[in-house]
């Protein structure tokens, strides 16, 4: 306990200096609790307001995936270049070093494999386990227009409620079925539903026409999904177009870990996302890093 002798009256109240009441650097997050904003700041860089999230959660429904056969060998060396990591709790506990200090976005829904109807997911992680793992956010798949649409939306709202109790953001992931078009009208509908029902961040696909309207119509940050493997220049161009049109970063998996030079690719993506480096220049940067790595590997 502090000594109470010779205590002086406090006088330095600075009545002429207003207390700061700055907002938060992320769209739609200025009224969230401190803990939730702190977790979001572990996912998104405050300086740019954007993120390069490395997605490696594919195994939760695909099983072993090309590039993810040995996460300890192929992914752990990439972590130093990732602002955040999206993974399952099994991989987090078994493989990811606890020294990884950036944000972990944990896959919290699951159930069916590719052998079944994918929209029939349930919540697969208890909120208390998410707290134990100190994750920065929880991710849940939302199948707007899918066979089990209402169930998947209910999964998300239950996760949002649990996250609000513990200060953990929810990432709503919009899933596009094979019979649904990835156009601005659909993506705008799906992302707005996720945000309206409480998701603090939404992940969705890029579309060539109208993506700026999708991001503008969503009151929380949108992170672009990388999708299928593309040639490196095409993937960098898609990332640039997305952030240039309002996305708060990318969540890429196959376009990084299935690249010929994954470490070079994730660094090139970082240049695009955080510095708005033009795709052609970023591709040259990728090639130079790839060549440096080749020489070191001799």
PDB file of C-alpha atoms in Angstrom:
ATOM      1  CA  UNK A   1       0.000   0.000   0.000  1.00  0.00           C
ATOM      2  CA  UNK A   2       1.282   3.488  -0.820  1.00  0.00           C
ATOM      3  CA  UNK A   3       2.629   5.656   1.996  1.00  0.00           C
ATOM      4  CA  UNK A   4       0.028   8.226   3.062  1.00  0.00           C
ATOM      5  CA  UNK A   5       2.478  10.679   4.686  1.00  0.00           C
ATOM      6  CA  UNK A   6       3.317  13.976   2.982  1.00  0.00           C
ATOM      7  CA  UNK A   7       0.645  13.495   0.302  1.00  0.00           C
ATOM      8  CA  UNK A   8       0.239  16.605  -1.832  1.00  0.00           C
ATOM      9  CA  UNK A   9      -3.034  17.799  -3.304  1.00  0.00           C
ATOM     10  CA  UNK A  10      -3.370  16.930  -6.981  1.00  0.00           C
ATOM     11  CA  UNK A  11      -3.405  20.071  -9.107  1.00  0.00           C
ATOM     12  CA  UNK A  12      -2.273  19.155 -12.612  1.00  0.00           C
ATOM     13  CA  UNK A  13      -5.704  18.445 -14.067  1.00  0.00           C
ATOM     14  CA  UNK A  14      -5.056  20.471 -17.261  1.00  0.00           C
ATOM     15  CA  UNK A  15      -8.662  21.651 -17.625  1.00  0.00           C
ATOM     16  CA  UNK A  16      -7.824  23.365 -20.898  1.00  0.00           C
ATOM     17  CA  UNK A  17      -6.613  20.157 -22.533  1.00  0.00           C
ATOM     18  CA  UNK A  18      -9.473  17.936 -23.749  1.00  0.00           C
ATOM     19  CA  UNK A  19      -9.140  14.212 -23.127  1.00  0.00           C
ATOM     20  CA  UNK A  20      -8.402  12.283 -26.317  1.00  0.00           C
ATOM     21  CA  UNK A  21     -11.269  10.239 -27.666  1.00  0.00           C
ATOM     22  CA  UNK A  22      -9.839   8.964 -30.893  1.00  0.00           C
ATOM     23  CA  UNK A  23     -11.713   6.361 -32.842  1.00  0.00           C
ATOM     24  CA  UNK A  24     -10.253   3.042 -33.913  1.00  0.00           C
ATOM     25  CA  UNK A  25      -8.382   2.476 -37.155  1.00  0.00           C
ATOM     26  CA  UNK A  26     -10.718  -0.281 -38.360  1.00  0.00           C
ATOM     27  CA  UNK A  27     -14.062   0.305 -40.020  1.00  0.00           C
ATOM     28  CA  UNK A  28     -17.015  -0.349 -37.716  1.00  0.00           C
ATOM     29  CA  UNK A  29     -14.860  -1.148 -34.673  1.00  0.00           C
ATOM     30  CA  UNK A  30     -14.728   2.152 -32.792  1.00  0.00           C
ATOM     31  CA  UNK A  31     -17.507   1.163 -30.359  1.00  0.00           C
ATOM     32  CA  UNK A  32     -16.228  -2.329 -29.561  1.00  0.00           C
ATOM     33  CA  UNK A  33     -14.786  -3.258 -26.167  1.00  0.00           C
ATOM     34  CA  UNK A  34     -11.090  -2.673 -25.527  1.00  0.00           C
ATOM     35  CA  UNK A  35     -10.227  -6.376 -25.536  1.00  0.00           C
ATOM     36  CA  UNK A  36     -11.933  -6.954 -28.867  1.00  0.00           C
ATOM     37  CA  UNK A  37     -10.172  -3.996 -30.455  1.00  0.00           C
ATOM     38  CA  UNK A  38      -6.864  -5.209 -29.039  1.00  0.00           C
ATOM     39  CA  UNK A  39      -7.433  -8.593 -30.666  1.00  0.00           C
ATOM     40  CA  UNK A  40      -8.326  -6.966 -33.984  1.00  0.00           C
ATOM     41  CA  UNK A  41      -5.083  -4.980 -33.765  1.00  0.00           C
ATOM     42  CA  UNK A  42      -3.243  -8.319 -33.646  1.00  0.00           C
ATOM     43  CA  UNK A  43      -4.821  -9.266 -36.979  1.00  0.00           C
ATOM     44  CA  UNK A  44      -4.722  -5.925 -38.832  1.00  0.00           C
ATOM     45  CA  UNK A  45      -1.666  -3.667 -38.879  1.00  0.00           C
ATOM     46  CA  UNK A  46      -2.621  -0.340 -37.293  1.00  0.00           C
ATOM     47  CA  UNK A  47      -0.312   1.546 -39.667  1.00  0.00           C
ATOM     48  CA  UNK A  48      -2.080   0.368 -42.831  1.00  0.00           C
ATOM     49  CA  UNK A  49      -5.383  -0.902 -41.440  1.00  0.00           C
ATOM     50  CA  UNK A  50      -4.930  -4.065 -43.500  1.00  0.00           C
ATOM     51  CA  UNK A  51      -3.803  -7.664 -43.051  1.00  0.00           C
ATOM     52  CA  UNK A  52      -2.046 -10.488 -44.833  1.00  0.00           C
ATOM     53  CA  UNK A  53      -3.725 -13.509 -43.281  1.00  0.00           C
ATOM     54  CA  UNK A  54      -2.305 -16.924 -44.114  1.00  0.00           C
ATOM     55  CA  UNK A  55      -5.110 -19.478 -44.436  1.00  0.00           C
ATOM     56  CA  UNK A  56      -4.156 -23.076 -43.654  1.00  0.00           C
ATOM     57  CA  UNK A  57      -7.464 -24.428 -42.301  1.00  0.00           C
ATOM     58  CA  UNK A  58      -8.307 -26.415 -45.450  1.00  0.00           C
ATOM     59  CA  UNK A  59      -7.798 -29.766 -43.743  1.00  0.00           C
ATOM     60  CA  UNK A  60     -10.922 -29.374 -41.621  1.00  0.00           C
ATOM     61  CA  UNK A  61     -12.990 -30.598 -44.573  1.00  0.00           C
ATOM     62  CA  UNK A  62     -10.448 -31.492 -47.298  1.00  0.00           C
ATOM     63  CA  UNK A  63      -7.995 -33.558 -45.284  1.00  0.00           C
ATOM     64  CA  UNK A  64      -4.347 -33.446 -46.445  1.00  0.00           C
ATOM     65  CA  UNK A  65      -4.000 -30.726 -49.077  1.00  0.00           C
ATOM     66  CA  UNK A  66      -1.125 -30.105 -51.486  1.00  0.00           C
ATOM     67  CA  UNK A  67       1.277 -27.810 -49.663  1.00  0.00           C
ATOM     68  CA  UNK A  68      -0.138 -28.652 -46.227  1.00  0.00           C
ATOM     69  CA  UNK A  69       1.042 -32.242 -45.931  1.00  0.00           C
ATOM     70  CA  UNK A  70       3.653 -31.151 -43.381  1.00  0.00           C
ATOM     71  CA  UNK A  71       2.620 -27.859 -41.796  1.00  0.00           C
ATOM     72  CA  UNK A  72       5.705 -27.911 -39.582  1.00  0.00           C
ATOM     73  CA  UNK A  73       7.952 -27.936 -42.659  1.00  0.00           C
ATOM     74  CA  UNK A  74       6.070 -25.784 -45.182  1.00  0.00           C
ATOM     75  CA  UNK A  75       4.076 -23.283 -43.096  1.00  0.00           C
ATOM     76  CA  UNK A  76       5.986 -22.546 -39.890  1.00  0.00           C
ATOM     77  CA  UNK A  77       8.840 -20.844 -41.843  1.00  0.00           C
ATOM     78  CA  UNK A  78       6.264 -18.480 -43.396  1.00  0.00           C
ATOM     79  CA  UNK A  79       4.823 -17.258 -40.093  1.00  0.00           C
ATOM     80  CA  UNK A  80       7.286 -14.382 -39.729  1.00  0.00           C
ATOM     81  CA  UNK A  81       5.766 -12.833 -42.862  1.00  0.00           C
ATOM     82  CA  UNK A  82       2.101 -13.273 -41.876  1.00  0.00           C
ATOM     83  CA  UNK A  83       0.086 -10.665 -39.990  1.00  0.00           C
ATOM     84  CA  UNK A  84      -2.351 -13.385 -38.937  1.00  0.00           C
ATOM     85  CA  UNK A  85      -2.829 -17.129 -39.264  1.00  0.00           C
ATOM     86  CA  UNK A  86      -6.141 -18.853 -39.935  1.00  0.00           C
ATOM     87  CA  UNK A  87      -6.042 -22.454 -38.744  1.00  0.00           C
ATOM     88  CA  UNK A  88      -7.813 -25.164 -36.764  1.00  0.00           C
ATOM     89  CA  UNK A  89      -7.247 -25.767 -33.072  1.00  0.00           C
ATOM     90  CA  UNK A  90      -5.704 -29.144 -33.842  1.00  0.00           C
ATOM     91  CA  UNK A  91      -2.960 -27.610 -35.982  1.00  0.00           C
ATOM     92  CA  UNK A  92      -2.537 -24.724 -33.551  1.00  0.00           C
ATOM     93  CA  UNK A  93      -1.881 -27.001 -30.596  1.00  0.00           C
ATOM     94  CA  UNK A  94       0.131 -29.647 -32.411  1.00  0.00           C
ATOM     95  CA  UNK A  95       2.277 -27.628 -34.782  1.00  0.00           C
ATOM     96  CA  UNK A  96       2.263 -23.816 -34.430  1.00  0.00           C
ATOM     97  CA  UNK A  97       4.954 -22.493 -32.048  1.00  0.00           C
ATOM     98  CA  UNK A  98       3.543 -20.659 -29.043  1.00  0.00           C
ATOM     99  CA  UNK A  99       6.104 -17.944 -29.781  1.00  0.00           C
ATOM    100  CA  UNK A 100       3.987 -16.830 -32.764  1.00  0.00           C
ATOM    101  CA  UNK A 101       2.907 -13.415 -31.562  1.00  0.00           C
ATOM    102  CA  UNK A 102       0.522 -12.230 -34.264  1.00  0.00           C
ATOM    103  CA  UNK A 103      -3.183 -12.922 -34.462  1.00  0.00           C
ATOM    104  CA  UNK A 104      -4.586 -16.436 -34.694  1.00  0.00           C
ATOM    105  CA  UNK A 105      -7.986 -16.737 -36.363  1.00  0.00           C
ATOM    106  CA  UNK A 106      -9.321 -20.117 -35.353  1.00  0.00           C
ATOM    107  CA  UNK A 107     -11.707 -22.154 -37.446  1.00  0.00           C
ATOM    108  CA  UNK A 108     -14.702 -22.699 -35.173  1.00  0.00           C
ATOM    109  CA  UNK A 109     -17.200 -24.465 -37.460  1.00  0.00           C
ATOM    110  CA  UNK A 110     -17.085 -27.813 -39.194  1.00  0.00           C
ATOM    111  CA  UNK A 111     -18.647 -31.207 -39.588  1.00  0.00           C
ATOM    112  CA  UNK A 112     -19.059 -32.469 -43.141  1.00  0.00           C
ATOM    113  CA  UNK A 113     -16.215 -33.475 -45.437  1.00  0.00           C
ATOM    114  CA  UNK A 114     -16.153 -33.054 -49.194  1.00  0.00           C
ATOM    115  CA  UNK A 115     -18.028 -36.365 -49.321  1.00  0.00           C
ATOM    116  CA  UNK A 116     -21.166 -34.744 -47.863  1.00  0.00           C
ATOM    117  CA  UNK A 117     -23.236 -31.557 -48.138  1.00  0.00           C
ATOM    118  CA  UNK A 118     -20.764 -28.894 -47.021  1.00  0.00           C
ATOM    119  CA  UNK A 119     -23.370 -26.427 -45.754  1.00  0.00           C
ATOM    120  CA  UNK A 120     -24.398 -28.821 -42.983  1.00  0.00           C
ATOM    121  CA  UNK A 121     -21.861 -27.415 -40.525  1.00  0.00           C
ATOM    122  CA  UNK A 122     -22.127 -27.017 -36.761  1.00  0.00           C
ATOM    123  CA  UNK A 123     -20.050 -25.072 -34.276  1.00  0.00           C
ATOM    124  CA  UNK A 124     -17.019 -27.217 -33.547  1.00  0.00           C
ATOM    125  CA  UNK A 125     -15.165 -25.273 -30.831  1.00  0.00           C
ATOM    126  CA  UNK A 126     -16.239 -24.132 -27.375  1.00  0.00           C
ATOM    127  CA  UNK A 127     -15.637 -20.459 -26.586  1.00  0.00           C
ATOM    128  CA  UNK A 128     -13.707 -21.360 -23.452  1.00  0.00           C
ATOM    129  CA  UNK A 129     -11.225 -23.351 -25.521  1.00  0.00           C
ATOM    130  CA  UNK A 130     -10.780 -20.312 -27.777  1.00  0.00           C
ATOM    131  CA  UNK A 131     -10.000 -18.272 -24.660  1.00  0.00           C
ATOM    132  CA  UNK A 132      -7.502 -20.902 -23.479  1.00  0.00           C
ATOM    133  CA  UNK A 133      -5.699 -20.662 -26.810  1.00  0.00           C
ATOM    134  CA  UNK A 134      -5.679 -16.846 -26.684  1.00  0.00           C
ATOM    135  CA  UNK A 135      -6.978 -16.551 -30.226  1.00  0.00           C
ATOM    136  CA  UNK A 136      -7.556 -13.172 -31.847  1.00  0.00           C
ATOM    137  CA  UNK A 137     -10.767 -14.192 -33.636  1.00  0.00           C
ATOM    138  CA  UNK A 138     -13.004 -17.152 -34.428  1.00  0.00           C
ATOM    139  CA  UNK A 139     -14.081 -18.030 -37.973  1.00  0.00           C
ATOM    140  CA  UNK A 140     -17.413 -19.544 -38.972  1.00  0.00           C
ATOM    141  CA  UNK A 141     -18.663 -20.505 -42.429  1.00  0.00           C
ATOM    142  CA  UNK A 142     -21.944 -18.930 -43.558  1.00  0.00           C
ATOM    143  CA  UNK A 143     -23.745 -20.531 -46.512  1.00  0.00           C
ATOM    144  CA  UNK A 144     -26.092 -17.860 -47.838  1.00  0.00           C
ATOM    145  CA  UNK A 145     -28.270 -19.552 -50.428  1.00  0.00           C
ATOM    146  CA  UNK A 146     -27.073 -22.996 -49.370  1.00  0.00           C
ATOM    147  CA  UNK A 147     -29.189 -25.945 -48.330  1.00  0.00           C
ATOM    148  CA  UNK A 148     -28.498 -25.306 -44.637  1.00  0.00           C
ATOM    149  CA  UNK A 149     -28.440 -21.498 -44.833  1.00  0.00           C
ATOM    150  CA  UNK A 150     -30.405 -20.811 -41.631  1.00  0.00           C
ATOM    151  CA  UNK A 151     -28.384 -23.325 -39.630  1.00  0.00           C
ATOM    152  CA  UNK A 152     -25.109 -21.743 -40.730  1.00  0.00           C
ATOM    153  CA  UNK A 153     -26.379 -18.240 -39.929  1.00  0.00           C
ATOM    154  CA  UNK A 154     -27.460 -19.483 -36.502  1.00  0.00           C
ATOM    155  CA  UNK A 155     -23.972 -20.928 -35.997  1.00  0.00           C
ATOM    156  CA  UNK A 156     -22.563 -17.466 -36.619  1.00  0.00           C
ATOM    157  CA  UNK A 157     -24.962 -15.602 -34.338  1.00  0.00           C
ATOM    158  CA  UNK A 158     -24.295 -18.047 -31.489  1.00  0.00           C
ATOM    159  CA  UNK A 159     -20.562 -17.525 -31.985  1.00  0.00           C
ATOM    160  CA  UNK A 160     -21.026 -13.741 -32.069  1.00  0.00           C
ATOM    161  CA  UNK A 161     -22.927 -13.877 -28.755  1.00  0.00           C
ATOM    162  CA  UNK A 162     -20.225 -16.012 -27.139  1.00  0.00           C
ATOM    163  CA  UNK A 163     -17.483 -13.781 -28.556  1.00  0.00           C
ATOM    164  CA  UNK A 164     -19.100 -10.649 -27.191  1.00  0.00           C
ATOM    165  CA  UNK A 165     -19.133 -12.188 -23.714  1.00  0.00           C
ATOM    166  CA  UNK A 166     -15.401 -12.886 -23.863  1.00  0.00           C
ATOM    167  CA  UNK A 167     -14.140 -10.096 -26.118  1.00  0.00           C
ATOM    168  CA  UNK A 168     -13.270 -12.284 -29.113  1.00  0.00           C
ATOM    169  CA  UNK A 169     -14.239 -11.094 -32.620  1.00  0.00           C
ATOM    170  CA  UNK A 170     -16.091 -13.314 -35.072  1.00  0.00           C
ATOM    171  CA  UNK A 171     -15.041 -13.635 -38.702  1.00  0.00           C
ATOM    172  CA  UNK A 172     -17.981 -14.536 -40.912  1.00  0.00           C
ATOM    173  CA  UNK A 173     -16.762 -16.503 -43.947  1.00  0.00           C
ATOM    174  CA  UNK A 174     -19.115 -16.374 -46.917  1.00  0.00           C
ATOM    175  CA  UNK A 175     -19.212 -19.717 -48.706  1.00  0.00           C
ATOM    176  CA  UNK A 176     -20.147 -19.832 -52.365  1.00  0.00           C
ATOM    177  CA  UNK A 177     -21.648 -23.091 -53.557  1.00  0.00           C
ATOM    178  CA  UNK A 178     -21.027 -24.490 -57.019  1.00  0.00           C
ATOM    179  CA  UNK A 179     -24.477 -23.347 -58.166  1.00  0.00           C
ATOM    180  CA  UNK A 180     -24.114 -19.752 -56.913  1.00  0.00           C
ATOM    181  CA  UNK A 181     -22.531 -16.918 -58.871  1.00  0.00           C
ATOM    182  CA  UNK A 182     -19.668 -14.971 -57.321  1.00  0.00           C
ATOM    183  CA  UNK A 183     -21.036 -11.634 -58.473  1.00  0.00           C
ATOM    184  CA  UNK A 184     -21.409  -8.338 -56.654  1.00  0.00           C
ATOM    185  CA  UNK A 185     -25.096  -8.845 -56.007  1.00  0.00           C
ATOM    186  CA  UNK A 186     -24.584 -12.175 -54.225  1.00  0.00           C
ATOM    187  CA  UNK A 187     -21.409 -11.124 -52.394  1.00  0.00           C
ATOM    188  CA  UNK A 188     -23.052  -7.884 -51.293  1.00  0.00           C
ATOM    189  CA  UNK A 189     -26.009  -9.834 -49.930  1.00  0.00           C
ATOM    190  CA  UNK A 190     -23.888 -12.398 -48.082  1.00  0.00           C
ATOM    191  CA  UNK A 191     -21.420  -9.936 -46.552  1.00  0.00           C
ATOM    192  CA  UNK A 192     -24.129  -7.519 -45.431  1.00  0.00           C
ATOM    193  CA  UNK A 193     -26.084 -10.322 -43.736  1.00  0.00           C
ATOM    194  CA  UNK A 194     -22.972 -11.390 -41.819  1.00  0.00           C
ATOM    195  CA  UNK A 195     -22.276  -7.829 -40.678  1.00  0.00           C
ATOM    196  CA  UNK A 196     -25.906  -7.064 -39.818  1.00  0.00           C
ATOM    197  CA  UNK A 197     -26.051 -10.137 -37.587  1.00  0.00           C
ATOM    198  CA  UNK A 198     -22.936  -9.189 -35.682  1.00  0.00           C
ATOM    199  CA  UNK A 199     -19.753 -10.438 -37.367  1.00  0.00           C
ATOM    200  CA  UNK A 200     -16.923  -8.000 -36.679  1.00  0.00           C
ATOM    201  CA  UNK A 201     -15.030  -9.002 -39.853  1.00  0.00           C
ATOM    202  CA  UNK A 202     -16.223 -10.703 -43.050  1.00  0.00           C
ATOM    203  CA  UNK A 203     -14.239 -12.803 -45.502  1.00  0.00           C
ATOM    204  CA  UNK A 204     -15.478 -13.067 -49.071  1.00  0.00           C
ATOM    205  CA  UNK A 205     -14.352 -13.547 -52.646  1.00  0.00           C
ATOM    206  CA  UNK A 206     -13.304 -10.879 -55.122  1.00  0.00           C
ATOM    207  CA  UNK A 207     -15.418 -10.164 -58.181  1.00  0.00           C
ATOM    208  CA  UNK A 208     -14.294  -8.275 -61.279  1.00  0.00           C
ATOM    209  CA  UNK A 209     -17.348  -6.023 -61.433  1.00  0.00           C
ATOM    210  CA  UNK A 210     -18.829  -4.139 -58.507  1.00  0.00           C
ATOM    211  CA  UNK A 211     -16.459  -5.228 -55.732  1.00  0.00           C
ATOM    212  CA  UNK A 212     -16.147  -1.622 -54.559  1.00  0.00           C
ATOM    213  CA  UNK A 213     -19.907  -1.629 -53.927  1.00  0.00           C
ATOM    214  CA  UNK A 214     -19.548  -4.842 -51.913  1.00  0.00           C
ATOM    215  CA  UNK A 215     -16.945  -3.319 -49.587  1.00  0.00           C
ATOM    216  CA  UNK A 216     -18.781   0.012 -49.355  1.00  0.00           C
ATOM    217  CA  UNK A 217     -22.036  -1.713 -48.438  1.00  0.00           C
ATOM    218  CA  UNK A 218     -20.494  -3.721 -45.623  1.00  0.00           C
ATOM    219  CA  UNK A 219     -20.128  -1.743 -42.354  1.00  0.00           C
ATOM    220  CA  UNK A 220     -17.231  -3.897 -41.099  1.00  0.00           C
ATOM    221  CA  UNK A 221     -13.870  -4.798 -42.684  1.00  0.00           C
ATOM    222  CA  UNK A 222     -13.908  -7.220 -45.603  1.00  0.00           C
ATOM    223  CA  UNK A 223     -10.950  -9.544 -46.122  1.00  0.00           C
ATOM    224  CA  UNK A 224     -10.587 -11.057 -49.576  1.00  0.00           C
ATOM    225  CA  UNK A 225     -10.452 -14.850 -49.877  1.00  0.00           C
ATOM    226  CA  UNK A 226      -7.644 -16.108 -52.075  1.00  0.00           C
ATOM    227  CA  UNK A 227      -9.614 -18.957 -53.621  1.00  0.00           C
ATOM    228  CA  UNK A 228      -8.109 -21.401 -56.098  1.00  0.00           C
ATOM    229  CA  UNK A 229      -4.443 -21.356 -57.109  1.00  0.00           C
ATOM    230  CA  UNK A 230      -3.667 -18.738 -59.747  1.00  0.00           C
ATOM    231  CA  UNK A 231      -0.451 -17.792 -61.520  1.00  0.00           C
ATOM    232  CA  UNK A 232       1.526 -15.523 -59.214  1.00  0.00           C
ATOM    233  CA  UNK A 233       1.013 -12.341 -61.243  1.00  0.00           C
ATOM    234  CA  UNK A 234      -2.728 -12.986 -61.436  1.00  0.00           C
ATOM    235  CA  UNK A 235      -2.933 -13.553 -57.674  1.00  0.00           C
ATOM    236  CA  UNK A 236      -1.019 -10.337 -56.984  1.00  0.00           C
ATOM    237  CA  UNK A 237      -3.276  -8.456 -59.397  1.00  0.00           C
ATOM    238  CA  UNK A 238      -6.387  -9.794 -57.655  1.00  0.00           C
ATOM    239  CA  UNK A 239      -4.994  -8.781 -54.238  1.00  0.00           C
ATOM    240  CA  UNK A 240      -4.191  -5.286 -55.505  1.00  0.00           C
ATOM    241  CA  UNK A 241      -7.624  -4.842 -57.050  1.00  0.00           C
ATOM    242  CA  UNK A 242      -9.313  -5.973 -53.842  1.00  0.00           C
ATOM    243  CA  UNK A 243      -7.466  -3.596 -51.492  1.00  0.00           C
ATOM    244  CA  UNK A 244      -7.657  -0.774 -54.026  1.00  0.00           C
ATOM    245  CA  UNK A 245     -11.442  -1.221 -53.986  1.00  0.00           C
ATOM    246  CA  UNK A 246     -11.808  -1.209 -50.227  1.00  0.00           C
ATOM    247  CA  UNK A 247     -10.806  -4.613 -48.865  1.00  0.00           C
ATOM    248  CA  UNK A 248      -8.963  -4.527 -45.532  1.00  0.00           C
ATOM    249  CA  UNK A 249      -6.496  -7.153 -46.700  1.00  0.00           C
ATOM    250  CA  UNK A 250      -6.415 -10.725 -47.928  1.00  0.00           C
ATOM    251  CA  UNK A 251      -6.713 -14.204 -46.488  1.00  0.00           C
ATOM    252  CA  UNK A 252      -4.658 -16.322 -48.870  1.00  0.00           C
ATOM    253  CA  UNK A 253      -3.798 -19.977 -48.671  1.00  0.00           C
ATOM    254  CA  UNK A 254      -3.226 -21.927 -51.885  1.00  0.00           C
ATOM    255  CA  UNK A 255      -1.904 -18.870 -53.730  1.00  0.00           C
ATOM    256  CA  UNK A 256       0.874 -18.759 -51.153  1.00  0.00           C
ATOM    257  CA  UNK A 257       1.664 -22.281 -49.944  1.00  0.00           C
ATOM    258  CA  UNK A 258       1.204 -23.822 -53.415  1.00  0.00           C
ATOM    259  CA  UNK A 259       3.415 -21.194 -55.039  1.00  0.00           C
ATOM    260  CA  UNK A 260       6.800 -22.268 -56.400  1.00  0.00           C
ATOM    261  CA  UNK A 261       8.348 -19.957 -53.801  1.00  0.00           C
ATOM    262  CA  UNK A 262       5.914 -19.520 -50.881  1.00  0.00           C
ATOM    263  CA  UNK A 263       8.165 -17.251 -48.782  1.00  0.00           C
ATOM    264  CA  UNK A 264       8.736 -14.950 -51.732  1.00  0.00           C
ATOM    265  CA  UNK A 265       5.052 -14.927 -52.579  1.00  0.00           C
ATOM    266  CA  UNK A 266       3.794 -14.009 -49.116  1.00  0.00           C
ATOM    267  CA  UNK A 267       6.285 -11.146 -48.975  1.00  0.00           C
ATOM    268  CA  UNK A 268       5.169  -9.895 -52.388  1.00  0.00           C
ATOM    269  CA  UNK A 269       1.543 -10.062 -51.253  1.00  0.00           C
ATOM    270  CA  UNK A 270       2.544  -8.018 -48.206  1.00  0.00           C
ATOM    271  CA  UNK A 271       3.993  -5.312 -50.446  1.00  0.00           C
ATOM    272  CA  UNK A 272       0.729  -5.131 -52.375  1.00  0.00           C
ATOM    273  CA  UNK A 273      -1.522  -5.115 -49.313  1.00  0.00           C
ATOM    274  CA  UNK A 274       0.374  -2.722 -47.064  1.00  0.00           C
ATOM    275  CA  UNK A 275       2.195  -0.510 -49.574  1.00  0.00           C
ATOM    276  CA  UNK A 276      -0.219  -0.746 -52.527  1.00  0.00           C
ATOM    277  CA  UNK A 277       2.686  -1.817 -54.709  1.00  0.00           C
ATOM    278  CA  UNK A 278       1.508  -2.270 -58.284  1.00  0.00           C
ATOM    279  CA  UNK A 279       1.148  -5.919 -59.349  1.00  0.00           C
ATOM    280  CA  UNK A 280       3.854  -5.854 -62.037  1.00  0.00           C
ATOM    281  CA  UNK A 281       6.404  -4.436 -59.626  1.00  0.00           C
ATOM    282  CA  UNK A 282       5.324  -6.851 -56.892  1.00  0.00           C
ATOM    283  CA  UNK A 283       5.785  -9.726 -59.332  1.00  0.00           C
ATOM    284  CA  UNK A 284       9.321  -8.537 -60.070  1.00  0.00           C
ATOM    285  CA  UNK A 285       9.922  -8.403 -56.331  1.00  0.00           C
ATOM    286  CA  UNK A 286       8.627 -11.963 -56.048  1.00  0.00           C
ATOM    287  CA  UNK A 287      10.959 -13.149 -58.816  1.00  0.00           C
ATOM    288  CA  UNK A 288      13.974 -11.473 -57.212  1.00  0.00           C
ATOM    289  CA  UNK A 289      13.273 -13.090 -53.847  1.00  0.00           C
ATOM    290  CA  UNK A 290      12.697 -16.437 -55.558  1.00  0.00           C
ATOM    291  CA  UNK A 291      16.087 -16.156 -57.271  1.00  0.00           C
ATOM    292  CA  UNK A 292      17.802 -15.211 -53.993  1.00  0.00           C
ATOM    293  CA  UNK A 293      16.275 -18.259 -52.319  1.00  0.00           C
ATOM    294  CA  UNK A 294      17.374 -20.472 -55.207  1.00  0.00           C
ATOM    295  CA  UNK A 295      20.959 -19.278 -54.859  1.00  0.00           C
ATOM    296  CA  UNK A 296      20.930 -19.819 -51.117  1.00  0.00           C
ATOM    297  CA  UNK A 297      19.597 -23.323 -51.657  1.00  0.00           C
ATOM    298  CA  UNK A 298      22.524 -24.381 -53.831  1.00  0.00           C
TER     299      UNK A 298
END
